[in-house]
PDB file of C-alpha atoms in Angstrom:
ATOM      1  CA  MET Z   1     -89.389  10.256 -76.722  1.00  0.00           C
ATOM      2  CA  SER Z   2     -88.067   9.636 -80.235  1.00  0.00           C
ATOM      3  CA  LYS Z   3     -90.974   7.243 -80.863  1.00  0.00           C
ATOM      4  CA  GLU Z   4     -93.316  10.124 -80.002  1.00  0.00           C
ATOM      5  CA  GLU Z   5     -91.361  12.474 -82.268  1.00  0.00           C
ATOM      6  CA  GLU Z   6     -91.934  10.072 -85.150  1.00  0.00           C
ATOM      7  CA  LEU Z   7     -95.681  10.088 -84.538  1.00  0.00           C
ATOM      8  CA  PHE Z   8     -96.009  13.844 -83.940  1.00  0.00           C
ATOM      9  CA  VAL Z   9     -96.311  14.762 -87.618  1.00  0.00           C
ATOM     10  CA  PRO Z  10     -98.948  17.268 -88.825  1.00  0.00           C
ATOM     11  CA  THR Z  11    -101.772  15.623 -90.775  1.00  0.00           C
ATOM     12  CA  GLY Z  12    -102.741  18.901 -92.468  1.00  0.00           C
ATOM     13  CA  GLN Z  13    -101.089  22.165 -93.495  1.00  0.00           C
ATOM     14  CA  LEU Z  14     -98.990  24.517 -91.350  1.00  0.00           C
ATOM     15  CA  VAL Z  15     -99.307  28.255 -92.077  1.00  0.00           C
ATOM     16  CA  GLU Z  16     -97.581  31.175 -90.393  1.00  0.00           C
ATOM     17  CA  VAL Z  17     -99.950  33.498 -88.561  1.00  0.00           C
ATOM     18  CA  ASN Z  18     -99.019  36.334 -86.208  1.00  0.00           C
ATOM     19  CA  GLY Z  19     -95.437  35.030 -85.945  1.00  0.00           C
ATOM     20  CA  HIS Z  20     -96.305  31.392 -85.177  1.00  0.00           C
ATOM     21  CA  GLN Z  21     -97.325  28.223 -87.000  1.00  0.00           C
ATOM     22  CA  MET Z  22    -100.992  27.213 -87.105  1.00  0.00           C
ATOM     23  CA  HIS Z  23    -102.292  23.832 -88.263  1.00  0.00           C
ATOM     24  CA  ILE Z  24    -105.258  23.552 -90.635  1.00  0.00           C
ATOM     25  CA  TYR Z  25    -106.676  20.138 -91.499  1.00  0.00           C
ATOM     26  CA  THR Z  26    -108.878  19.735 -94.594  1.00  0.00           C
ATOM     27  CA  GLU Z  27    -110.770  16.807 -96.060  1.00  0.00           C
ATOM     28  CA  GLY Z  28    -113.477  16.258 -98.653  1.00  0.00           C
ATOM     29  CA  LYS Z  29    -114.974  18.405-101.392  1.00  0.00           C
ATOM     30  CA  GLY Z  30    -118.306  20.085-101.831  1.00  0.00           C
ATOM     31  CA  GLU Z  31    -120.238  23.305-102.315  1.00  0.00           C
ATOM     32  CA  GLU Z  32    -120.360  24.050 -98.576  1.00  0.00           C
ATOM     33  CA  THR Z  33    -117.322  24.574 -96.346  1.00  0.00           C
ATOM     34  CA  LEU Z  34    -117.750  23.375 -92.754  1.00  0.00           C
ATOM     35  CA  VAL Z  35    -115.292  24.871 -90.249  1.00  0.00           C
ATOM     36  CA  PHE Z  36    -114.833  22.927 -87.002  1.00  0.00           C
ATOM     37  CA  MET Z  37    -113.721  24.986 -83.980  1.00  0.00           C
ATOM     38  CA  SER Z  38    -112.610  23.201 -80.824  1.00  0.00           C
ATOM     39  CA  GLY Z  39    -113.621  23.722 -77.236  1.00  0.00           C
ATOM     40  CA  GLY Z  40    -111.202  25.083 -74.649  1.00  0.00           C
ATOM     41  CA  GLY Z  41    -108.387  22.685 -73.792  1.00  0.00           C
ATOM     42  CA  THR Z  42    -109.139  20.038 -76.446  1.00  0.00           C
ATOM     43  CA  SER Z  43    -105.669  18.591 -77.123  1.00  0.00           C
ATOM     44  CA  SER Z  44    -106.206  17.397 -80.692  1.00  0.00           C
ATOM     45  CA  PRO Z  45    -109.084  19.139 -82.507  1.00  0.00           C
ATOM     46  CA  ALA Z  46    -108.323  17.451 -85.856  1.00  0.00           C
ATOM     47  CA  LEU Z  47    -108.781  14.002 -84.275  1.00  0.00           C
ATOM     48  CA  ASP Z  48    -111.419  15.066 -81.765  1.00  0.00           C
ATOM     49  CA  PHE Z  49    -113.926  15.977 -84.494  1.00  0.00           C
ATOM     50  CA  LYS Z  50    -113.036  13.070 -86.801  1.00  0.00           C
ATOM     51  CA  SER Z  51    -115.913  10.772 -85.793  1.00  0.00           C
ATOM     52  CA  LEU Z  52    -118.350  13.466 -86.922  1.00  0.00           C
ATOM     53  CA  TYR Z  53    -116.656  15.035 -89.944  1.00  0.00           C
ATOM     54  CA  SER Z  54    -115.780  11.643 -91.467  1.00  0.00           C
ATOM     55  CA  LEU Z  55    -119.549  11.178 -91.923  1.00  0.00           C
ATOM     56  CA  LEU Z  56    -119.861  14.539 -93.709  1.00  0.00           C
ATOM     57  CA  SER Z  57    -116.721  14.778 -95.853  1.00  0.00           C
ATOM     58  CA  ASP Z  58    -118.195  12.805 -98.751  1.00  0.00           C
ATOM     59  CA  LYS Z  59    -120.604  15.718 -99.314  1.00  0.00           C
ATOM     60  CA  TYR Z  60    -118.902  18.818 -97.895  1.00  0.00           C
ATOM     61  CA  LYS Z  61    -115.468  20.386 -97.579  1.00  0.00           C
ATOM     62  CA  ILE Z  62    -114.268  19.880 -93.994  1.00  0.00           C
ATOM     63  CA  VAL Z  63    -111.833  22.236 -92.272  1.00  0.00           C
ATOM     64  CA  VAL Z  64    -110.499  21.988 -88.720  1.00  0.00           C
ATOM     65  CA  VAL Z  65    -108.681  25.043 -87.365  1.00  0.00           C
ATOM     66  CA  GLU Z  66    -106.216  24.271 -84.584  1.00  0.00           C
ATOM     67  CA  LYS Z  67    -105.653  27.450 -82.584  1.00  0.00           C
ATOM     68  CA  ALA Z  68    -102.297  28.404 -81.060  1.00  0.00           C
ATOM     69  CA  GLY Z  69    -101.352  25.856 -78.388  1.00  0.00           C
ATOM     70  CA  TYR Z  70    -103.683  23.167 -79.775  1.00  0.00           C
ATOM     71  CA  GLY Z  71    -102.900  20.010 -81.762  1.00  0.00           C
ATOM     72  CA  PHE Z  72    -100.008  20.533 -84.172  1.00  0.00           C
ATOM     73  CA  SER Z  73    -100.121  24.339 -83.831  1.00  0.00           C
ATOM     74  CA  GLU Z  74     -97.279  26.077 -82.040  1.00  0.00           C
ATOM     75  CA  VAL Z  75     -97.545  27.052 -78.371  1.00  0.00           C
ATOM     76  CA  THR Z  76     -97.273  30.842 -78.094  1.00  0.00           C
ATOM     77  CA  ASP Z  77     -97.389  33.823 -75.762  1.00  0.00           C
ATOM     78  CA  THR Z  78     -99.866  35.794 -77.885  1.00  0.00           C
ATOM     79  CA  ASP Z  79    -102.931  37.548 -76.447  1.00  0.00           C
ATOM     80  CA  ARG Z  80    -106.028  35.408 -76.177  1.00  0.00           C
ATOM     81  CA  ASP Z  81    -108.603  38.156 -76.362  1.00  0.00           C
ATOM     82  CA  ILE Z  82    -111.467  37.353 -78.734  1.00  0.00           C
ATOM     83  CA  ASP Z  83    -110.346  39.774 -81.476  1.00  0.00           C
ATOM     84  CA  THR Z  84    -106.847  38.256 -81.665  1.00  0.00           C
ATOM     85  CA  ILE Z  85    -108.175  34.670 -81.690  1.00  0.00           C
ATOM     86  CA  LEU Z  86    -110.678  35.456 -84.450  1.00  0.00           C
ATOM     87  CA  ALA Z  87    -108.120  37.384 -86.534  1.00  0.00           C
ATOM     88  CA  GLU Z  88    -105.726  34.401 -86.325  1.00  0.00           C
ATOM     89  CA  THR Z  89    -108.453  31.919 -87.340  1.00  0.00           C
ATOM     90  CA  LYS Z  90    -109.421  34.060 -90.337  1.00  0.00           C
ATOM     91  CA  GLU Z  91    -105.813  34.555 -91.449  1.00  0.00           C
ATOM     92  CA  ALA Z  92    -105.029  30.839 -91.113  1.00  0.00           C
ATOM     93  CA  LEU Z  93    -107.983  29.979 -93.354  1.00  0.00           C
ATOM     94  CA  PHE Z  94    -106.987  32.659 -95.870  1.00  0.00           C
ATOM     95  CA  LYS Z  95    -103.369  31.473 -95.974  1.00  0.00           C
ATOM     96  CA  SER Z  96    -104.402  27.860 -96.426  1.00  0.00           C
ATOM     97  CA  GLY Z  97    -106.608  28.841 -99.368  1.00  0.00           C
ATOM     98  CA  VAL Z  98    -109.954  27.997 -97.743  1.00  0.00           C
ATOM     99  CA  GLU Z  99    -112.596  30.493 -98.854  1.00  0.00           C
ATOM    100  CA  GLY Z 100    -115.964  31.311 -97.335  1.00  0.00           C
ATOM    101  CA  PRO Z 101    -118.788  31.666 -96.782  1.00  0.00           C
ATOM    102  CA  TYR Z 102    -118.503  29.111 -93.983  1.00  0.00           C
ATOM    103  CA  ILE Z 103    -120.835  27.009 -91.876  1.00  0.00           C
ATOM    104  CA  LEU Z 104    -119.247  26.995 -88.424  1.00  0.00           C
ATOM    105  CA  PHE Z 105    -119.258  23.953 -86.124  1.00  0.00           C
ATOM    106  CA  PRO Z 106    -118.036  25.327 -82.778  1.00  0.00           C
ATOM    107  CA  HIS Z 107    -117.724  23.124 -79.703  1.00  0.00           C
ATOM    108  CA  SER Z 108    -118.023  24.548 -76.188  1.00  0.00           C
ATOM    109  CA  MET Z 109    -115.895  27.675 -75.587  1.00  0.00           C
ATOM    110  CA  SER Z 110    -115.376  28.429 -79.283  1.00  0.00           C
ATOM    111  CA  GLY Z 111    -119.091  29.231 -79.527  1.00  0.00           C
ATOM    112  CA  ILE Z 112    -118.078  32.701 -78.312  1.00  0.00           C
ATOM    113  CA  GLU Z 113    -115.619  33.055 -81.208  1.00  0.00           C
ATOM    114  CA  ALA Z 114    -118.208  31.783 -83.721  1.00  0.00           C
ATOM    115  CA  LEU Z 115    -120.793  34.331 -82.561  1.00  0.00           C
ATOM    116  CA  LYS Z 116    -118.219  37.152 -82.713  1.00  0.00           C
ATOM    117  CA  TRP Z 117    -117.318  36.087 -86.247  1.00  0.00           C
ATOM    118  CA  ALA Z 118    -120.965  36.189 -87.347  1.00  0.00           C
ATOM    119  CA  GLN Z 119    -121.444  39.570 -85.607  1.00  0.00           C
ATOM    120  CA  ASP Z 120    -118.373  41.212 -87.158  1.00  0.00           C
ATOM    121  CA  TYR Z 121    -118.343  39.537 -90.589  1.00  0.00           C
ATOM    122  CA  PRO Z 122    -121.940  38.448 -91.342  1.00  0.00           C
ATOM    123  CA  ASP Z 123    -121.203  37.928 -95.057  1.00  0.00           C
ATOM    124  CA  GLU Z 124    -118.623  35.251 -94.223  1.00  0.00           C
ATOM    125  CA  ILE Z 125    -120.916  33.032 -92.139  1.00  0.00           C
ATOM    126  CA  LYS Z 126    -123.830  31.137 -93.653  1.00  0.00           C
ATOM    127  CA  ALA Z 127    -124.925  29.334 -90.472  1.00  0.00           C
ATOM    128  CA  ILE Z 128    -123.717  28.026 -87.115  1.00  0.00           C
ATOM    129  CA  ILE Z 129    -124.162  24.435 -85.948  1.00  0.00           C
ATOM    130  CA  GLY Z 130    -123.243  24.435 -82.260  1.00  0.00           C
ATOM    131  CA  LEU Z 131    -121.830  21.271 -80.688  1.00  0.00           C
ATOM    132  CA  ASP Z 132    -122.833  21.857 -77.069  1.00  0.00           C
ATOM    133  CA  MET Z 133    -121.471  25.337 -77.669  1.00  0.00           C
ATOM    134  CA  ALA Z 134    -121.125  27.945 -74.964  1.00  0.00           C
ATOM    135  CA  VAL Z 135    -123.133  31.155 -75.226  1.00  0.00           C
ATOM    136  CA  PRO Z 136    -122.332  34.398 -73.335  1.00  0.00           C
ATOM    137  CA  ALA Z 137    -124.814  33.724 -70.509  1.00  0.00           C
ATOM    138  CA  ALA Z 138    -122.975  30.499 -69.573  1.00  0.00           C
ATOM    139  CA  TYR Z 139    -119.917  32.457 -68.445  1.00  0.00           C
ATOM    140  CA  GLU Z 140    -121.922  34.782 -66.212  1.00  0.00           C
ATOM    141  CA  GLU Z 141    -122.921  31.795 -64.103  1.00  0.00           C
ATOM    142  CA  LEU Z 142    -119.747  29.702 -64.324  1.00  0.00           C
ATOM    143  CA  ASP Z 143    -117.170  29.837 -61.545  1.00  0.00           C
ATOM    144  CA  ILE Z 144    -113.707  29.173 -63.019  1.00  0.00           C
ATOM    145  CA  ASN Z 145    -111.083  27.997 -60.534  1.00  0.00           C
ATOM    146  CA  MET Z 146    -107.828  29.289 -62.053  1.00  0.00           C
ATOM    147  CA  PHE Z 147    -105.809  27.746 -59.218  1.00  0.00           C
ATOM    148  CA  LEU Z 148    -106.949  24.263 -60.276  1.00  0.00           C
ATOM    149  CA  VAL Z 149    -106.349  25.115 -63.941  1.00  0.00           C
ATOM    150  CA  ARG Z 150    -102.752  26.134 -63.168  1.00  0.00           C
ATOM    151  CA  LEU Z 151    -102.274  23.034 -61.022  1.00  0.00           C
ATOM    152  CA  GLY Z 152    -103.349  20.923 -64.017  1.00  0.00           C
ATOM    153  CA  ALA Z 153    -100.892  22.805 -66.225  1.00  0.00           C
ATOM    154  CA  LEU Z 154     -98.096  22.094 -63.759  1.00  0.00           C
ATOM    155  CA  ALA Z 155     -98.974  18.382 -63.816  1.00  0.00           C
ATOM    156  CA  ALA Z 156     -98.832  18.429 -67.627  1.00  0.00           C
ATOM    157  CA  ASN Z 157     -95.539  20.350 -67.772  1.00  0.00           C
ATOM    158  CA  THR Z 158     -93.793  18.068 -65.305  1.00  0.00           C
ATOM    159  CA  GLY Z 159     -94.990  14.935 -67.120  1.00  0.00           C
ATOM    160  CA  LEU Z 160     -97.230  13.816 -64.243  1.00  0.00           C
ATOM    161  CA  THR Z 161    -100.131  13.315 -66.675  1.00  0.00           C
ATOM    162  CA  ARG Z 162     -98.226  10.424 -68.255  1.00  0.00           C
ATOM    163  CA  TRP Z 163     -98.433   8.450 -65.010  1.00  0.00           C
ATOM    164  CA  ILE Z 164    -102.179   8.807 -64.455  1.00  0.00           C
ATOM    165  CA  SER Z 165    -103.762   5.925 -66.322  1.00  0.00           C
ATOM    166  CA  ASN Z 166    -106.773   6.641 -68.580  1.00  0.00           C
ATOM    167  CA  LEU Z 167    -106.237  10.413 -68.356  1.00  0.00           C
ATOM    168  CA  SER Z 168    -105.444  10.526 -72.060  1.00  0.00           C
ATOM    169  CA  GLU Z 169    -108.564   8.495 -72.909  1.00  0.00           C
ATOM    170  CA  SER Z 170    -110.667  11.254 -74.463  1.00  0.00           C
ATOM    171  CA  ASP Z 171    -114.291  10.650 -75.468  1.00  0.00           C
ATOM    172  CA  ALA Z 172    -113.077  10.529 -79.091  1.00  0.00           C
ATOM    173  CA  ILE Z 173    -110.919   7.526 -78.107  1.00  0.00           C
ATOM    174  CA  LYS Z 174    -113.587   5.912 -75.912  1.00  0.00           C
ATOM    175  CA  TYR Z 175    -116.675   6.342 -78.083  1.00  0.00           C
ATOM    176  CA  GLY Z 176    -115.573   7.601 -81.506  1.00  0.00           C
ATOM    177  CA  ASN Z 177    -114.535   5.816 -84.700  1.00  0.00           C
ATOM    178  CA  LEU Z 178    -110.779   6.507 -84.531  1.00  0.00           C
ATOM    179  CA  THR Z 179    -108.402   3.839 -85.797  1.00  0.00           C
ATOM    180  CA  ASP Z 180    -105.818   2.343 -83.417  1.00  0.00           C
ATOM    181  CA  LYS Z 181    -103.130   4.472 -85.075  1.00  0.00           C
ATOM    182  CA  GLU Z 182    -105.204   7.631 -84.576  1.00  0.00           C
ATOM    183  CA  LYS Z 183    -105.839   6.732 -80.920  1.00  0.00           C
ATOM    184  CA  LYS Z 184    -102.100   6.382 -80.402  1.00  0.00           C
ATOM    185  CA  LEU Z 185    -101.489   9.741 -82.066  1.00  0.00           C
ATOM    186  CA  TYR Z 186    -104.206  11.396 -79.960  1.00  0.00           C
ATOM    187  CA  LYS Z 187    -102.414  10.256 -76.794  1.00  0.00           C
ATOM    188  CA  VAL Z 188     -99.066  11.584 -78.069  1.00  0.00           C
ATOM    189  CA  ILE Z 189    -100.678  14.969 -78.770  1.00  0.00           C
ATOM    190  CA  PHE Z 190    -102.438  14.918 -75.386  1.00  0.00           C
ATOM    191  CA  TYR Z 191     -99.099  14.638 -73.558  1.00  0.00           C
ATOM    192  CA  ARG Z 192     -97.771  17.643 -75.493  1.00  0.00           C
ATOM    193  CA  ARG Z 193    -100.886  19.808 -75.649  1.00  0.00           C
ATOM    194  CA  THR Z 194    -102.577  19.718 -72.249  1.00  0.00           C
ATOM    195  CA  LEU Z 195    -103.295  23.086 -70.606  1.00  0.00           C
ATOM    196  CA  THR Z 196    -100.719  24.925 -72.699  1.00  0.00           C
ATOM    197  CA  LYS Z 197     -99.991  28.626 -72.094  1.00  0.00           C
ATOM    198  CA  ASP Z 198    -102.476  29.536 -74.812  1.00  0.00           C
ATOM    199  CA  MET Z 199    -105.211  27.382 -73.295  1.00  0.00           C
ATOM    200  CA  ILE Z 200    -104.705  28.936 -69.851  1.00  0.00           C
ATOM    201  CA  ASN Z 201    -104.686  32.470 -71.264  1.00  0.00           C
ATOM    202  CA  GLU Z 202    -107.894  31.655 -73.143  1.00  0.00           C
ATOM    203  CA  ILE Z 203    -109.605  30.450 -69.961  1.00  0.00           C
ATOM    204  CA  ASN Z 204    -108.351  33.594 -68.203  1.00  0.00           C
ATOM    205  CA  ASN Z 205    -109.912  35.784 -70.898  1.00  0.00           C
ATOM    206  CA  ILE Z 206    -113.145  33.910 -71.525  1.00  0.00           C
ATOM    207  CA  LYS Z 207    -115.444  35.911 -69.244  1.00  0.00           C
ATOM    208  CA  ALA Z 208    -114.297  39.218 -70.764  1.00  0.00           C
ATOM    209  CA  ASN Z 209    -114.543  37.717 -74.266  1.00  0.00           C
ATOM    210  CA  ALA Z 210    -118.106  36.527 -73.588  1.00  0.00           C
ATOM    211  CA  GLN Z 211    -119.074  39.995 -72.325  1.00  0.00           C
ATOM    212  CA  LYS Z 212    -117.807  41.551 -75.576  1.00  0.00           C
ATOM    213  CA  VAL Z 213    -120.072  39.258 -77.560  1.00  0.00           C
ATOM    214  CA  LYS Z 214    -123.041  39.793 -75.239  1.00  0.00           C
ATOM    215  CA  LYS Z 215    -122.938  43.565 -75.740  1.00  0.00           C
ATOM    216  CA  VAL Z 216    -123.583  43.229 -79.481  1.00  0.00           C
ATOM    217  CA  GLU Z 217    -126.817  42.025 -81.060  1.00  0.00           C
ATOM    218  CA  MET Z 218    -126.867  38.301 -81.820  1.00  0.00           C
ATOM    219  CA  PRO Z 219    -126.278  37.450 -85.486  1.00  0.00           C
ATOM    220  CA  ASN Z 220    -129.293  37.113 -87.759  1.00  0.00           C
ATOM    221  CA  ILE Z 221    -128.301  33.770 -89.293  1.00  0.00           C
ATOM    222  CA  PRO Z 222    -129.653  30.209 -89.000  1.00  0.00           C
ATOM    223  CA  ILE Z 223    -128.338  28.470 -85.876  1.00  0.00           C
ATOM    224  CA  LEU Z 224    -128.777  24.818 -84.942  1.00  0.00           C
ATOM    225  CA  LEU Z 225    -127.697  23.853 -81.432  1.00  0.00           C
ATOM    226  CA  PHE Z 226    -126.997  20.351 -80.189  1.00  0.00           C
ATOM    227  CA  SER Z 227    -127.164  20.407 -76.412  1.00  0.00           C
ATOM    228  CA  SER Z 228    -125.740  17.824 -73.982  1.00  0.00           C
ATOM    229  CA  ASN Z 229    -127.217  16.590 -70.708  1.00  0.00           C
ATOM    230  CA  GLY Z 230    -124.942  19.061 -68.904  1.00  0.00           C
ATOM    231  CA  GLU Z 231    -122.344  16.515 -67.778  1.00  0.00           C
ATOM    232  CA  GLY Z 232    -118.902  18.077 -68.233  1.00  0.00           C
ATOM    233  CA  THR Z 233    -120.189  21.646 -68.572  1.00  0.00           C
ATOM    234  CA  GLY Z 234    -120.114  22.648 -64.908  1.00  0.00           C
ATOM    235  CA  PHE Z 235    -123.937  22.823 -64.855  1.00  0.00           C
ATOM    236  CA  ASP Z 236    -126.738  20.352 -64.173  1.00  0.00           C
ATOM    237  CA  ASN Z 237    -129.001  19.284 -67.026  1.00  0.00           C
ATOM    238  CA  LYS Z 238    -131.830  21.713 -66.235  1.00  0.00           C
ATOM    239  CA  THR Z 239    -129.585  24.782 -65.877  1.00  0.00           C
ATOM    240  CA  TRP Z 240    -127.465  24.017 -68.949  1.00  0.00           C
ATOM    241  CA  ASN Z 241    -130.429  23.340 -71.218  1.00  0.00           C
ATOM    242  CA  GLY Z 242    -132.172  26.400 -69.784  1.00  0.00           C
ATOM    243  CA  ILE Z 243    -129.196  28.551 -70.906  1.00  0.00           C
ATOM    244  CA  GLN Z 244    -129.272  26.932 -74.369  1.00  0.00           C
ATOM    245  CA  ASN Z 245    -133.053  27.365 -74.697  1.00  0.00           C
ATOM    246  CA  ASP Z 246    -132.929  31.014 -73.627  1.00  0.00           C
ATOM    247  CA  PHE Z 247    -130.280  31.692 -76.261  1.00  0.00           C
ATOM    248  CA  ILE Z 248    -131.987  29.908 -79.155  1.00  0.00           C
ATOM    249  CA  SER Z 249    -135.287  31.644 -78.398  1.00  0.00           C
ATOM    250  CA  MET Z 250    -133.582  34.939 -79.404  1.00  0.00           C
ATOM    251  CA  ILE Z 251    -132.538  33.555 -82.791  1.00  0.00           C
ATOM    252  CA  TYR Z 252    -135.042  34.087 -85.622  1.00  0.00           C
ATOM    253  CA  ASN Z 253    -134.034  30.944 -87.496  1.00  0.00           C
ATOM    254  CA  GLY Z 254    -132.907  28.836 -84.546  1.00  0.00           C
ATOM    255  CA  LYS Z 255    -133.397  25.224 -83.521  1.00  0.00           C
ATOM    256  CA  LEU Z 256    -132.276  23.247 -80.470  1.00  0.00           C
ATOM    257  CA  ILE Z 257    -131.834  19.479 -80.300  1.00  0.00           C
ATOM    258  CA  GLU Z 258    -131.297  18.079 -76.802  1.00  0.00           C
ATOM    259  CA  LEU Z 259    -129.101  14.977 -76.592  1.00  0.00           C
ATOM    260  CA  ASP Z 260    -128.644  12.616 -73.670  1.00  0.00           C
ATOM    261  CA  SER Z 261    -124.862  12.538 -73.778  1.00  0.00           C
ATOM    262  CA  SER Z 262    -122.044  14.378 -72.017  1.00  0.00           C
ATOM    263  CA  HIS Z 263    -120.280  17.536 -73.228  1.00  0.00           C
ATOM    264  CA  TYR Z 264    -118.261  16.075 -76.157  1.00  0.00           C
ATOM    265  CA  VAL Z 265    -121.485  15.297 -78.027  1.00  0.00           C
ATOM    266  CA  HIS Z 266    -119.698  14.965 -81.398  1.00  0.00           C
ATOM    267  CA  SER Z 267    -117.640  12.031 -80.085  1.00  0.00           C
ATOM    268  CA  ILE Z 268    -120.692  10.180 -78.755  1.00  0.00           C
ATOM    269  CA  ASP Z 269    -123.801  11.055 -80.785  1.00  0.00           C
ATOM    270  CA  TYR Z 270    -121.903  11.676 -84.032  1.00  0.00           C
ATOM    271  CA  GLU Z 271    -124.254   9.635 -86.253  1.00  0.00           C
ATOM    272  CA  ARG Z 272    -127.356  11.534 -85.141  1.00  0.00           C
ATOM    273  CA  ILE Z 273    -125.523  14.891 -85.324  1.00  0.00           C
ATOM    274  CA  ALA Z 274    -124.256  14.150 -88.856  1.00  0.00           C
ATOM    275  CA  GLU Z 275    -127.763  13.232 -90.010  1.00  0.00           C
ATOM    276  CA  GLU Z 276    -129.463  16.281 -88.456  1.00  0.00           C
ATOM    277  CA  SER Z 277    -126.647  18.607 -89.621  1.00  0.00           C
ATOM    278  CA  GLU Z 278    -126.954  17.419 -93.209  1.00  0.00           C
ATOM    279  CA  GLU Z 279    -130.715  17.971 -93.123  1.00  0.00           C
ATOM    280  CA  PHE Z 280    -130.197  21.457 -91.689  1.00  0.00           C
ATOM    281  CA  ILE Z 281    -127.495  22.386 -94.260  1.00  0.00           C
ATOM    282  CA  GLU Z 282    -129.651  21.164 -97.151  1.00  0.00           C
ATOM    283  CA  SER Z 283    -132.583  23.250 -95.859  1.00  0.00           C
ATOM    284  CA  LEU Z 284    -130.433  26.411 -96.111  1.00  0.00           C
ATOM    285  CA  ASN Z 285    -130.418  26.100 -99.882  1.00  0.00           C
ATOM    286  CA  ARG Z 286    -134.119  25.431-100.364  1.00  0.00           C
TER     287      ARG Z 286
END
């Protein structure tokens, strides 16, 4: 375990938020600040997004927020309702000296948080670029098996996950541009940050959180969505892309790009996403 301890060193800044430590990773400089927000249960957000943000950090300021129970952030017992999660994200950015307005890059479940942010604080958000992001309608259809989720958490807590080969091989490791050292670190973080208390509480709250967002008008800001082929979302291709299309049709300045890759699109189609994102960001200033 001491070998793991040596590797488990934060790559960014730790700030105290709501009585616990949160990890914020920053890279690059530029006029625009891109904030990457991880999907539910992603063990190492800072490494998970690296394949994509490494292609953008020469032009923009990159920020990855690791929520409580994720990556190098502390595991907590705090509420995981949408208002608490958003307040913690905002405070962590403030305490680490990262100022808005922001362009949000939410993956999966954090799409709900990104939309809430744009609804509640429209002046802080310039645009949203969704990485196969979830929208409220997705959680009306999705059946979440909490028994299986808790079973997975038990396997992680008892160390069983260490004995199942390839379980720690995330798409970022399989398809991304991580170095061997980063792959090793990702696995170390995976063993420590799989289905943590915070992640389980988040999953438990997600339907209620999505309903809160649904009840308020969608934000009037530019939104670009990258949509997967549905694999890994709990939906087939037609249903998933139908949900994404229905959502983007309500957005005045919205665009959807369908990709033929599974749910972690930013670990697979990162070159295309970087190119399209840059084009989209540059168009905001024209």
